[in-house]
Short mmCIF file of C-alpha atoms and ligand atoms in Angstrom, two decimals:
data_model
loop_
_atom_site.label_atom_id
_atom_site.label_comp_id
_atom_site.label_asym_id
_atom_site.label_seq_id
_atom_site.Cartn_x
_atom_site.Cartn_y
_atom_site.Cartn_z
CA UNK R 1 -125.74 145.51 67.98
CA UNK R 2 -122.44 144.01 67.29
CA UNK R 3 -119.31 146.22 67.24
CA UNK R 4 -118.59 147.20 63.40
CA UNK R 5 -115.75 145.09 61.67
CA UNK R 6 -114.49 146.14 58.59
CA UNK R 7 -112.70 143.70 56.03
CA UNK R 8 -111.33 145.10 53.43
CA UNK R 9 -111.14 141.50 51.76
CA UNK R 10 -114.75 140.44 52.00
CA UNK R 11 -116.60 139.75 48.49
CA UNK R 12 -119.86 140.98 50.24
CA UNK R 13 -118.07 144.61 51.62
CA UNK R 14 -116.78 144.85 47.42
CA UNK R 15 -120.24 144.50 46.10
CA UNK R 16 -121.74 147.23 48.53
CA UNK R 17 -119.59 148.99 50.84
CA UNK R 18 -121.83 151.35 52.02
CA UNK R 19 -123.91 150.24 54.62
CA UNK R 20 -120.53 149.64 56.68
CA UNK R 21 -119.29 153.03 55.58
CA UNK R 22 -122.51 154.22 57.42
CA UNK R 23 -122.30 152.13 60.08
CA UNK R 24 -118.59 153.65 60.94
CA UNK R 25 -119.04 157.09 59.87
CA UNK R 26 -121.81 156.99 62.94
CA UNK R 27 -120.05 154.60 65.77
CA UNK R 28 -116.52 154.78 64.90
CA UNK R 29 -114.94 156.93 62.70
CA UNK R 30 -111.39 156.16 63.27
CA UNK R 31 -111.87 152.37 62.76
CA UNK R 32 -109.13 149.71 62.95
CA UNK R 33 -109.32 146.57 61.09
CA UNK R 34 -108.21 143.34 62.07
CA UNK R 35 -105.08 143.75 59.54
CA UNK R 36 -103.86 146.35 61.68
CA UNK R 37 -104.76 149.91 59.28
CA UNK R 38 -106.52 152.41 60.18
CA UNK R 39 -109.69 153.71 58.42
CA UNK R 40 -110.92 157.50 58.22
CA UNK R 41 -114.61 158.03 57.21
CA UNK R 42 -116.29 161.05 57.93
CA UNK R 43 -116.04 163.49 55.47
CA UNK R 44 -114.66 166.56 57.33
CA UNK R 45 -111.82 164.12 58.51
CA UNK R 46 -110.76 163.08 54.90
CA UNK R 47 -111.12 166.27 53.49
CA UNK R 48 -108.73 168.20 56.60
CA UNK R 49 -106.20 165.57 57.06
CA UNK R 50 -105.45 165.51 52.90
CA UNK R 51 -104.33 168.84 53.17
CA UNK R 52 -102.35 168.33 56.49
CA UNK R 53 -98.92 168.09 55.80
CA UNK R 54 -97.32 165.94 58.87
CA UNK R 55 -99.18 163.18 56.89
CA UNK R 56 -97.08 161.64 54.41
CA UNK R 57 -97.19 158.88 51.82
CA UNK R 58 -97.05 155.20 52.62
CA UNK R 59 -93.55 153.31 51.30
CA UNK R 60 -94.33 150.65 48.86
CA UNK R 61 -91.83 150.93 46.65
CA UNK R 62 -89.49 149.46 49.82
CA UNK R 63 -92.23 146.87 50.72
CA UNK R 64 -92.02 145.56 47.45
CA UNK R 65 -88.36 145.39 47.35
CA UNK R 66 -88.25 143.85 50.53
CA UNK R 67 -90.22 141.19 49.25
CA UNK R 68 -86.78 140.41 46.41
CA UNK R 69 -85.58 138.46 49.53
CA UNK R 70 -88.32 135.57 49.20
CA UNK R 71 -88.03 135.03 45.32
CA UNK R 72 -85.81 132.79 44.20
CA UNK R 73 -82.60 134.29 42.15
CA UNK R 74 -82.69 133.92 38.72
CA UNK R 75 -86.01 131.94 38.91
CA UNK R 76 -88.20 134.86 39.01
CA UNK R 77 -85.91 137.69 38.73
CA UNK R 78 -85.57 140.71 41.50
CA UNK R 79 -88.46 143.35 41.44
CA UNK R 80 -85.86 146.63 41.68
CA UNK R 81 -86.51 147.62 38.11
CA UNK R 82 -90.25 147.77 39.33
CA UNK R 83 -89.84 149.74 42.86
CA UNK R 84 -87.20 152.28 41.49
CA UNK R 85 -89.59 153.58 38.72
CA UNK R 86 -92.44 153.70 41.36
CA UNK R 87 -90.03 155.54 43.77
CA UNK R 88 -90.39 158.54 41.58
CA UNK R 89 -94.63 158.10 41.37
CA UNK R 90 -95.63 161.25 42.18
CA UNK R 91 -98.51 159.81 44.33
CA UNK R 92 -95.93 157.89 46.22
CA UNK R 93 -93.29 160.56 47.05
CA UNK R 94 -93.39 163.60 49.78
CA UNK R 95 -91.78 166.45 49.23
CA UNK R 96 -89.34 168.19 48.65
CA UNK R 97 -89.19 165.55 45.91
CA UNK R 98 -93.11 166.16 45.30
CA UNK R 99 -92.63 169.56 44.89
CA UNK R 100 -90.15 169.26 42.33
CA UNK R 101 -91.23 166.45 39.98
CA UNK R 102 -94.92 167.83 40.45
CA UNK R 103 -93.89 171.29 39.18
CA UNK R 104 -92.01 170.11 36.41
CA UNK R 105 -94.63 167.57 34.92
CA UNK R 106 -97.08 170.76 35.80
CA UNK R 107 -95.61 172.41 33.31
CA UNK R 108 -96.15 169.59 30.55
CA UNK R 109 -99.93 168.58 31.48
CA UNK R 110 -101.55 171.84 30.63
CA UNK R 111 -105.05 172.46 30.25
CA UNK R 112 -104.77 173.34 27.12
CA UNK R 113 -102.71 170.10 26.06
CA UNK R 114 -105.88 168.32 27.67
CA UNK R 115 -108.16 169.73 25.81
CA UNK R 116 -106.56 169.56 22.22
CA UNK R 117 -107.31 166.02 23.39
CA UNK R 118 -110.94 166.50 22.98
CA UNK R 119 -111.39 165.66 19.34
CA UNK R 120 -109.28 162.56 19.28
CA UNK R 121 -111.42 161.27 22.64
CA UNK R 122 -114.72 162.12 20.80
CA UNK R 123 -113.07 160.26 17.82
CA UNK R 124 -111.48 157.25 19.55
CA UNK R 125 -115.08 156.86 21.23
CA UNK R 126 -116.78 156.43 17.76
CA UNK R 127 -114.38 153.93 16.34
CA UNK R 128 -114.83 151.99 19.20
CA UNK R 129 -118.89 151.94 18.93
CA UNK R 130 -118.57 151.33 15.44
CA UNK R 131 -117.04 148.37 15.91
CA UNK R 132 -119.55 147.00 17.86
CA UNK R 133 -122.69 148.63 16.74
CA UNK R 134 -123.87 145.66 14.39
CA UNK R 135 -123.92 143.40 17.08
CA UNK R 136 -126.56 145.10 19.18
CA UNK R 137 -124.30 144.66 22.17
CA UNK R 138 -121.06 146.08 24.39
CA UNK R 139 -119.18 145.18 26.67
CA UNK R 140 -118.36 148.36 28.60
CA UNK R 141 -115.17 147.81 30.56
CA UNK R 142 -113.42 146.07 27.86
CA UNK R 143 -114.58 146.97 24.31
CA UNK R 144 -114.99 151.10 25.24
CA UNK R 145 -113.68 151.97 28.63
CA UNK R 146 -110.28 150.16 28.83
CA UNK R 147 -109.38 150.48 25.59
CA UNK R 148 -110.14 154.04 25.75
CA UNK R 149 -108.48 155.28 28.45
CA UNK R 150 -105.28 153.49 27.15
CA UNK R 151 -105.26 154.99 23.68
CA UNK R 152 -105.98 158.81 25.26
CA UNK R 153 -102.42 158.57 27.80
CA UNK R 154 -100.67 156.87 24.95
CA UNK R 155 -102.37 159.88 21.85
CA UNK R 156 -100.91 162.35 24.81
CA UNK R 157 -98.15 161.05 25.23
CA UNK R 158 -97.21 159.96 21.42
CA UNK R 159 -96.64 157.09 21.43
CA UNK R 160 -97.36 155.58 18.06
CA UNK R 161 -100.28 153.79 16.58
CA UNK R 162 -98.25 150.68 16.04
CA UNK R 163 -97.27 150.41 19.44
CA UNK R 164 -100.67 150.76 20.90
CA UNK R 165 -101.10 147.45 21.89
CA UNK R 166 -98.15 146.50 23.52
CA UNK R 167 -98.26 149.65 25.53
CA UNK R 168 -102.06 148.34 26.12
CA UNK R 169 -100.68 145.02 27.41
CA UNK R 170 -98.02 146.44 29.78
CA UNK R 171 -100.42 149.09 31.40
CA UNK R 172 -103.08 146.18 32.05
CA UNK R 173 -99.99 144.17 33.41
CA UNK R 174 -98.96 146.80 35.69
CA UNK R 175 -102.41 148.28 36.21
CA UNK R 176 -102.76 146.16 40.00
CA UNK R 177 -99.57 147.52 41.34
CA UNK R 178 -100.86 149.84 43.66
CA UNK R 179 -103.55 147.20 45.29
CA UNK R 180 -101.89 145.30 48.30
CA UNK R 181 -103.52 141.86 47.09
CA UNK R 182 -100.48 140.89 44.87
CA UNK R 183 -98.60 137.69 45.60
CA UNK R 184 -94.94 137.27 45.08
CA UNK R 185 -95.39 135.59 41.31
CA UNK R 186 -97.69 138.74 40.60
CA UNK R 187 -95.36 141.41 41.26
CA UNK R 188 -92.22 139.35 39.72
CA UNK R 189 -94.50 139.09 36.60
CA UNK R 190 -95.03 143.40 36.92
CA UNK R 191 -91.10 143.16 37.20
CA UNK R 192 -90.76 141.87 33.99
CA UNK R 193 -93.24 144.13 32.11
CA UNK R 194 -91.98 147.01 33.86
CA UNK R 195 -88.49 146.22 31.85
CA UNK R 196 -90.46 145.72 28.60
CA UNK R 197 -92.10 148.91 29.14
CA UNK R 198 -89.12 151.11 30.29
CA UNK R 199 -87.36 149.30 27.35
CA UNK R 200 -89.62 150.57 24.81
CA UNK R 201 -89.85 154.46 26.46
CA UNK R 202 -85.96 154.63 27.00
CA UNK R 203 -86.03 154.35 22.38
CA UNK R 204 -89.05 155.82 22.34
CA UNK R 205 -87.14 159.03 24.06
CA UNK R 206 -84.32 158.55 22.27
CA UNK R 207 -86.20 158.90 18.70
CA UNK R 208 -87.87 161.88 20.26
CA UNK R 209 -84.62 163.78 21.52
CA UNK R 210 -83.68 163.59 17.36
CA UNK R 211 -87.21 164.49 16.12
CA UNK R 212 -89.34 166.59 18.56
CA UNK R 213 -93.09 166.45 17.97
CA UNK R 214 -95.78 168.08 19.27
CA UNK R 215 -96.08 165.35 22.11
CA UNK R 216 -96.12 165.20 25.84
CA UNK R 217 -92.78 163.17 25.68
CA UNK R 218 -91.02 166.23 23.46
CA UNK R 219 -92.62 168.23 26.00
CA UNK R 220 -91.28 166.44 29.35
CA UNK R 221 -88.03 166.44 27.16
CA UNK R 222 -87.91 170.19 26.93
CA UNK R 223 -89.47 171.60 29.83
CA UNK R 224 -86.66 173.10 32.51
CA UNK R 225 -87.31 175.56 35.50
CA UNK R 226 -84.59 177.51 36.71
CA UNK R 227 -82.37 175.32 35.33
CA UNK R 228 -83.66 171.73 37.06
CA UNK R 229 -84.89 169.33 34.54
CA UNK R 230 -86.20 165.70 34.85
CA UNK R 231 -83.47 163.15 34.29
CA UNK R 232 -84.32 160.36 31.94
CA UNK R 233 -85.25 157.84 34.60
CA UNK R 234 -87.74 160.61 35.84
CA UNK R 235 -89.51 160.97 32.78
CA UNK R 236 -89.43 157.20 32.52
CA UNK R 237 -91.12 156.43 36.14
CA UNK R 238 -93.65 159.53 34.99
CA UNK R 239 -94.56 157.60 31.18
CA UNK R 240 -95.39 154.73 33.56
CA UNK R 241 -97.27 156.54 36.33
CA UNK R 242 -99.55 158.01 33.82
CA UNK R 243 -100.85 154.71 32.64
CA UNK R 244 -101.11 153.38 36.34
CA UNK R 245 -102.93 156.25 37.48
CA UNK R 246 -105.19 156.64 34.40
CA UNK R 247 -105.97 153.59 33.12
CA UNK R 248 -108.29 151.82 35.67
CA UNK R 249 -109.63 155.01 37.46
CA UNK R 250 -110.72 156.41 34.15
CA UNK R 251 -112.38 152.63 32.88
CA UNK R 252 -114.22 152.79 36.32
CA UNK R 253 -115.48 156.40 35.85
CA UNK R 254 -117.14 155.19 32.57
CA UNK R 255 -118.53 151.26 34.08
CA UNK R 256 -119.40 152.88 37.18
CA UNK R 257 -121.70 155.68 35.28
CA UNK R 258 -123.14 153.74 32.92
CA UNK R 259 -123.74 150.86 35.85
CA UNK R 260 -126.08 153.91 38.11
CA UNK R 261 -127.56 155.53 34.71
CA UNK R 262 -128.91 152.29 33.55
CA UNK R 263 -130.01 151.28 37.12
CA UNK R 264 -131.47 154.81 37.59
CA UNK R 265 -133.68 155.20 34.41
CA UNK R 266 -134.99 158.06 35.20
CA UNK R 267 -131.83 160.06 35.72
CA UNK R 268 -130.66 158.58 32.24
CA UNK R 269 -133.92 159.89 30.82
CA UNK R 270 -133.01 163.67 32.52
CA UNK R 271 -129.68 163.43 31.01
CA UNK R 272 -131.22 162.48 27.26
CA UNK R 273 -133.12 164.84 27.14
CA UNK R 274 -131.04 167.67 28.23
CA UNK R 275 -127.45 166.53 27.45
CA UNK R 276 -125.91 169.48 29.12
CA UNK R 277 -126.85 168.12 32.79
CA UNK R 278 -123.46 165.81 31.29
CA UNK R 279 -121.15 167.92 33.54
CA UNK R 280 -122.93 167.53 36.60
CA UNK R 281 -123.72 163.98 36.11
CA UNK R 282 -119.99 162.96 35.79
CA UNK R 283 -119.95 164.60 38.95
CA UNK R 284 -122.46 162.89 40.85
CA UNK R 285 -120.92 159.80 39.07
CA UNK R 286 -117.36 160.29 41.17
CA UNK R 287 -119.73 161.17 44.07
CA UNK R 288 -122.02 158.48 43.92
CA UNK R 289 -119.22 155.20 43.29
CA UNK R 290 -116.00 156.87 43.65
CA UNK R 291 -113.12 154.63 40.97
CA UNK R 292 -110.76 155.30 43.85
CA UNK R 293 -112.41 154.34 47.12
CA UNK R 294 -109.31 154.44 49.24
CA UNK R 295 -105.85 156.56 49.26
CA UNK R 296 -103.20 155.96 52.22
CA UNK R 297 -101.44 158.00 54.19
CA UNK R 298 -98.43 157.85 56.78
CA UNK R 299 -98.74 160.09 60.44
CA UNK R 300 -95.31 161.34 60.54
CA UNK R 301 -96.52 162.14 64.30
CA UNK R 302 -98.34 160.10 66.76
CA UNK R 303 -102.03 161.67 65.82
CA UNK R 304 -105.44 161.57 67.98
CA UNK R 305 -108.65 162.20 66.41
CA UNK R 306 -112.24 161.20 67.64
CA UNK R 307 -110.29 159.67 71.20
CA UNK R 308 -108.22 157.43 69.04
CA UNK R 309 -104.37 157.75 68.91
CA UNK R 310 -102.84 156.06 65.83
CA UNK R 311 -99.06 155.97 66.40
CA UNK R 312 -96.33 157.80 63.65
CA UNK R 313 -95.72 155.70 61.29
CA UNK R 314 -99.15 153.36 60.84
CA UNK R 315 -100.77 152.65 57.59
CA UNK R 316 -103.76 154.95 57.32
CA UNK R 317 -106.70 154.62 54.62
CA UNK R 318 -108.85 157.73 53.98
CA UNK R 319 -111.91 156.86 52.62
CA UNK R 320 -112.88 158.85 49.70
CA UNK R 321 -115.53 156.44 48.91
CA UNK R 322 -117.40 156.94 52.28
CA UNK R 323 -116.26 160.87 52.64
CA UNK R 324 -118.67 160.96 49.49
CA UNK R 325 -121.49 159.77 50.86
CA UNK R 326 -121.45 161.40 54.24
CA UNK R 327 -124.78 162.72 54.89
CA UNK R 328 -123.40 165.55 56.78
CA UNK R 329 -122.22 166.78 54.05
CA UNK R 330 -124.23 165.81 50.90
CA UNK R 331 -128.26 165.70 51.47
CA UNK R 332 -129.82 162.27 50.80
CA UNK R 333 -126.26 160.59 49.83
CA UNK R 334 -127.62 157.91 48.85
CA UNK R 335 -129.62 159.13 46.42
CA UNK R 336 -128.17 159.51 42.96
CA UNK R 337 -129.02 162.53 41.45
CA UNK R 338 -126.89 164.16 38.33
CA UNK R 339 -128.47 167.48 39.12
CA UNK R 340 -126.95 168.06 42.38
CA UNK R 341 -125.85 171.18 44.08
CA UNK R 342 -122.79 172.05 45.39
CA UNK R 343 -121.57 168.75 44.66
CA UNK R 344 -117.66 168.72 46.56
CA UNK R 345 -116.44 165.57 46.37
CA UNK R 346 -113.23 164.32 47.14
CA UNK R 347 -113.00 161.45 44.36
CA UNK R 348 -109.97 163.06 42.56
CA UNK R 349 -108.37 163.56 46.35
CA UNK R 350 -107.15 166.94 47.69
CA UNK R 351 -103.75 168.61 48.96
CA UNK R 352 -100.87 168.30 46.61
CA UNK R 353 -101.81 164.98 45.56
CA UNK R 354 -104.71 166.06 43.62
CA UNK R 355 -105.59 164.18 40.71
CA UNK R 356 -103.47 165.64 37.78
CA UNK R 357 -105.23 163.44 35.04
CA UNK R 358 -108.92 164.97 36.69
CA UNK R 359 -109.46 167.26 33.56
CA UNK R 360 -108.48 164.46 31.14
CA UNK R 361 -110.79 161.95 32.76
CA UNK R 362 -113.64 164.06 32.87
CA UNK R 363 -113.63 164.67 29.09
CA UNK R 364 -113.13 160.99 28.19
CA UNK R 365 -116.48 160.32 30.61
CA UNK R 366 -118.04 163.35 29.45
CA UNK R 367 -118.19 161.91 25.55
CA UNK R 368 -118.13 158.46 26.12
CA UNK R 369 -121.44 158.91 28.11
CA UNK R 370 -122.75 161.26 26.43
CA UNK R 371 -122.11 159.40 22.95
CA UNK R 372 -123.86 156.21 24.21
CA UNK R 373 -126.83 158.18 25.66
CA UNK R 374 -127.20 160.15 22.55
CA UNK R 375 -126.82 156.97 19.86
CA UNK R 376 -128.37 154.19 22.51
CA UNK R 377 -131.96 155.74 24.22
CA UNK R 378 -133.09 152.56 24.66
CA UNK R 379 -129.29 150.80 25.86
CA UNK R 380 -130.03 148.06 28.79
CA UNK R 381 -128.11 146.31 31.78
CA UNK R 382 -127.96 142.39 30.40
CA UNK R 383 -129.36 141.38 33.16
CA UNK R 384 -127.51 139.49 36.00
CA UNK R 385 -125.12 140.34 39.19
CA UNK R 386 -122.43 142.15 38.99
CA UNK R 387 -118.59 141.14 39.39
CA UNK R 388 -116.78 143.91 40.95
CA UNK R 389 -113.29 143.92 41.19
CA UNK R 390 -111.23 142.35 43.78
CA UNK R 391 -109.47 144.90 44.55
CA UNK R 392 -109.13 147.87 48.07
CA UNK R 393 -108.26 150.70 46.55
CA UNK R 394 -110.63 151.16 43.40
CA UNK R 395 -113.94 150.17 42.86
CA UNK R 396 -115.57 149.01 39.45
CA UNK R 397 -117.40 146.14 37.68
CA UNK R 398 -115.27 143.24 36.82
CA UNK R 399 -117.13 143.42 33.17
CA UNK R 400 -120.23 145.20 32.14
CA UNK R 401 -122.68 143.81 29.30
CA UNK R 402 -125.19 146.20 27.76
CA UNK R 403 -127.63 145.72 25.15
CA UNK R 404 -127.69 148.56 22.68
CA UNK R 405 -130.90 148.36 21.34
CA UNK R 406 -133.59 145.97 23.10
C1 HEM K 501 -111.94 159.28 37.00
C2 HEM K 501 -110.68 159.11 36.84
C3 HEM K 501 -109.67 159.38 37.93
C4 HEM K 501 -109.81 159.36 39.28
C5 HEM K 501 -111.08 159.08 40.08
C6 HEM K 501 -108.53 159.68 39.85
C7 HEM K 501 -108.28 159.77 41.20
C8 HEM K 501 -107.08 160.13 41.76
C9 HEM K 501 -106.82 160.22 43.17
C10 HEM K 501 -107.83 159.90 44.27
C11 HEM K 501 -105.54 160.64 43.33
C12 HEM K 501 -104.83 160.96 44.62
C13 HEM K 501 -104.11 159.84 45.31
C14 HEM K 501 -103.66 160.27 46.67
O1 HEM K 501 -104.14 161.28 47.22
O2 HEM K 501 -102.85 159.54 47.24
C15 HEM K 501 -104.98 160.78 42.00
C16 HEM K 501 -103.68 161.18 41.75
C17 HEM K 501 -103.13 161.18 40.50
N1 HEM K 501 -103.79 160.98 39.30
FE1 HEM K 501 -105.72 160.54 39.06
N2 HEM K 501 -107.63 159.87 38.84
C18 HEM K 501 -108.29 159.70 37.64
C19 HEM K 501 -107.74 159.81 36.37
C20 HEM K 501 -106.44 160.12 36.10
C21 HEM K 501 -105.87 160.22 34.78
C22 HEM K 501 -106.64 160.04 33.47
C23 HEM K 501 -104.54 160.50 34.95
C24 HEM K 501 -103.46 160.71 33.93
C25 HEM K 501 -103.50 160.46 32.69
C26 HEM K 501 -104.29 160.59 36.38
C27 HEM K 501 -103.08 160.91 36.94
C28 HEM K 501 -102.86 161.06 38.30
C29 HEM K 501 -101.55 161.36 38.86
C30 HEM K 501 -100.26 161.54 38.08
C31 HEM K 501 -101.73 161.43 40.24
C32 HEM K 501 -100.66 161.73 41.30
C33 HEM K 501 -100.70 163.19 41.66
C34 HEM K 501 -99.77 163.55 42.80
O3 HEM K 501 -99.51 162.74 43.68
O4 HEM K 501 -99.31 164.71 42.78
N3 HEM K 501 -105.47 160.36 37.04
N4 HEM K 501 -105.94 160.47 41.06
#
């Protein structure tokens, strides 16, 4: 057999990665690809090496201001106003900076500021199937999940209703940032929503620093620990991290779950008729077509694992999307099963990058599923292939038409 080659850019690899996962879980688990990364596989690997701390996060921010230098000057603008706010992205700093802004925002995202959520998600869900309920069909991705997850970071947040769909239209501008496919144009263009956006939260804090409300913005306003506080340009950079980090993973949650429900009748059929295997179906969900199939990493160290020595400094790609279906460590992976046992999965990552948003996005899949199950037994796949996005890092259905009631 040929030696396995992995390209990250192939069509064929987005609309089913797994047979090459298997393929180098077996014959090479440290794998490099012709662009020059290096990929990480096997479960154990992934879930060790998140946790190992001479790992640390990969630069973009300076990649993408290194890129300034090709764009013409006052053509397309500079892309600083971009990289500074993603400087301070928790998922792209180490600590001690980590440790810091991750312990203040901590203290803002509580549990129990999640859950108060849970009404307004169940609610939000509604109005969105209402509006579409009298036309017998839905597109997933765009007329629940998208708009969805938007409105839940912007309701936590508090942003108001009016601004809703600007805020909409800058997080799907900026939504690609963290996918290496952009061209010049693309991240000039992120540039200048970036602005808009940090334009809008600058008043937006501003009108909140007069008139506190019960809000995650009063909150990031107020909240202090032994006397450090976030500056303003922190809280900015975190406003627009949420909405990066939220928005797509949380649409591809929902596409992805009603994609292997639908295809999976009789897993959709469990689920109906006990609508408490919910939990444990978002679960297998995550498992089964992780949103996030890839995070990076940075050796700090020249590293060797499995024979392989990848020098300090080298781009790295764990592969949460093949770490969850490692057969060594989940029985039958490829199996799709929502009542699945002991069901550790590294979708929302591990280490002190864990997922902050995890407990948020499981309650907007929990209802969003659960409503469609519940008020569409019969809801179909229209049929024909589908589009996944072109993108590395997440993995999710371009658009996903479903017939309510055939
Ligand atoms: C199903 C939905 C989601 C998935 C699968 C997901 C997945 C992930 C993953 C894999 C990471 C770690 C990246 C790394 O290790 O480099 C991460 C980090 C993060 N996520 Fe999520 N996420 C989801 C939803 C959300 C939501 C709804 C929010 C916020 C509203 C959010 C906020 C964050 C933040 C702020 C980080 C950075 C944490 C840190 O570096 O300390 N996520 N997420």
């Amino acid at each position: 057999m040929n030696p396995v080659k992995l390209n990250l850019f192939d069509p064929a690899f987005h609309a089913d990665p797994y047979p090459v996962y298997t393929r180098l879980r077996e014959e090479e688990p440290v794998h490099r690809t012709v662009m020059g990364a290096w990929v990480i596989t096997r479960y154990a690997d992934v879930k060790v090496l998140l946790r190992d701390n001479t790992f640390g996060v990969f630069d973009i921010p300076t990649r993408i201001e290194r890129k300034s230098q090709f764009l013409e000057r006052n053509k397309t603008g500079e892309l600083r106003t971009l990289a500074q706010a993603m400087r301070r992205w928790l998922m792209l700093c180490d600590p001690p900076d980590h440790t810091r802004l991750r312990g203040l925002v901590n203290r803002s995202f509580t549990p129990s500021a999640v859950e108060a959520l849970r009404p307004r998600v169940q609610e939000m869900v509604d109005q969105l199937i209402a509006r579409v309920r009298d036309t017998g069909k839905m597109e997933i991705v765009g007329e629940l999940a998208c708009p969805l997850a938007v409105t839940m970071i912007a309701s936590m947040l508090g942003v108001p209703e009016e601004a809703h769909a600007s805020v909409t239209r800058w997080a799907d501008g900026l939504s690609r940032v963290l996918d290496p496919l952009r061209s010049l144009e693309q991240y000039a263009e992120m540039n200048r929503v970036a602005q808009e956006f940090l334009e809008y939260f600058r008043q937006l804090f501003a009108e909140r620093r007069r008139n506190p409300q019960n809000d995650l913005i009063s909150s990031l306003i107020a909240v202090t620990d032994q006397g450090d506080k976030l500056t303003e340009d922190e809280m900015l950079s975190v406003c627009m991290l949420l909405f990066i980090a939220g928005e797509k993973t949380t649409v591809n949650l929902i596409s992805n779950g009603v994609l292997a429900l639908l295809r999976h009748r009789d897993e959709f059929e469990r689920l109906k008729q006990d609508p408490a295997l919910i939990r444990g179906a978002i679960d297998e969900i995550l498992r089964y077509d992780s949103p996030v199939q890839l995070n990076t990493r940075v050796p700090k160290k020249d590293f060797t694992l499995h024979g392989k020595t990848i020098p300090a400094g080298d781009l790295i790609y764990f592969s949460l999307g093949s770490a969850n279906r490692d057969p060594s460590q989940f029985p039958d992976p490829d199996k799709f099963d929502i009542t699945r046992k002991e069901n550790r999965h590294l979708a929302f990552s591990g280490g002190i990058h864990y997922c902050l948003g995890a407990a948020l996005a499981l309650i907007e899949g929990q209802l969003a599923i659960s409503t469609l199950a519940r008020e569409f037994p019969k809801m179909e796949l229209v049929p024909g292939t589908i589009d996944w996005q072109k993108e590395i890092i997440f993995r999710g259905p371009q658009t996903l038409p479903v017939l309510l009631n055939p």
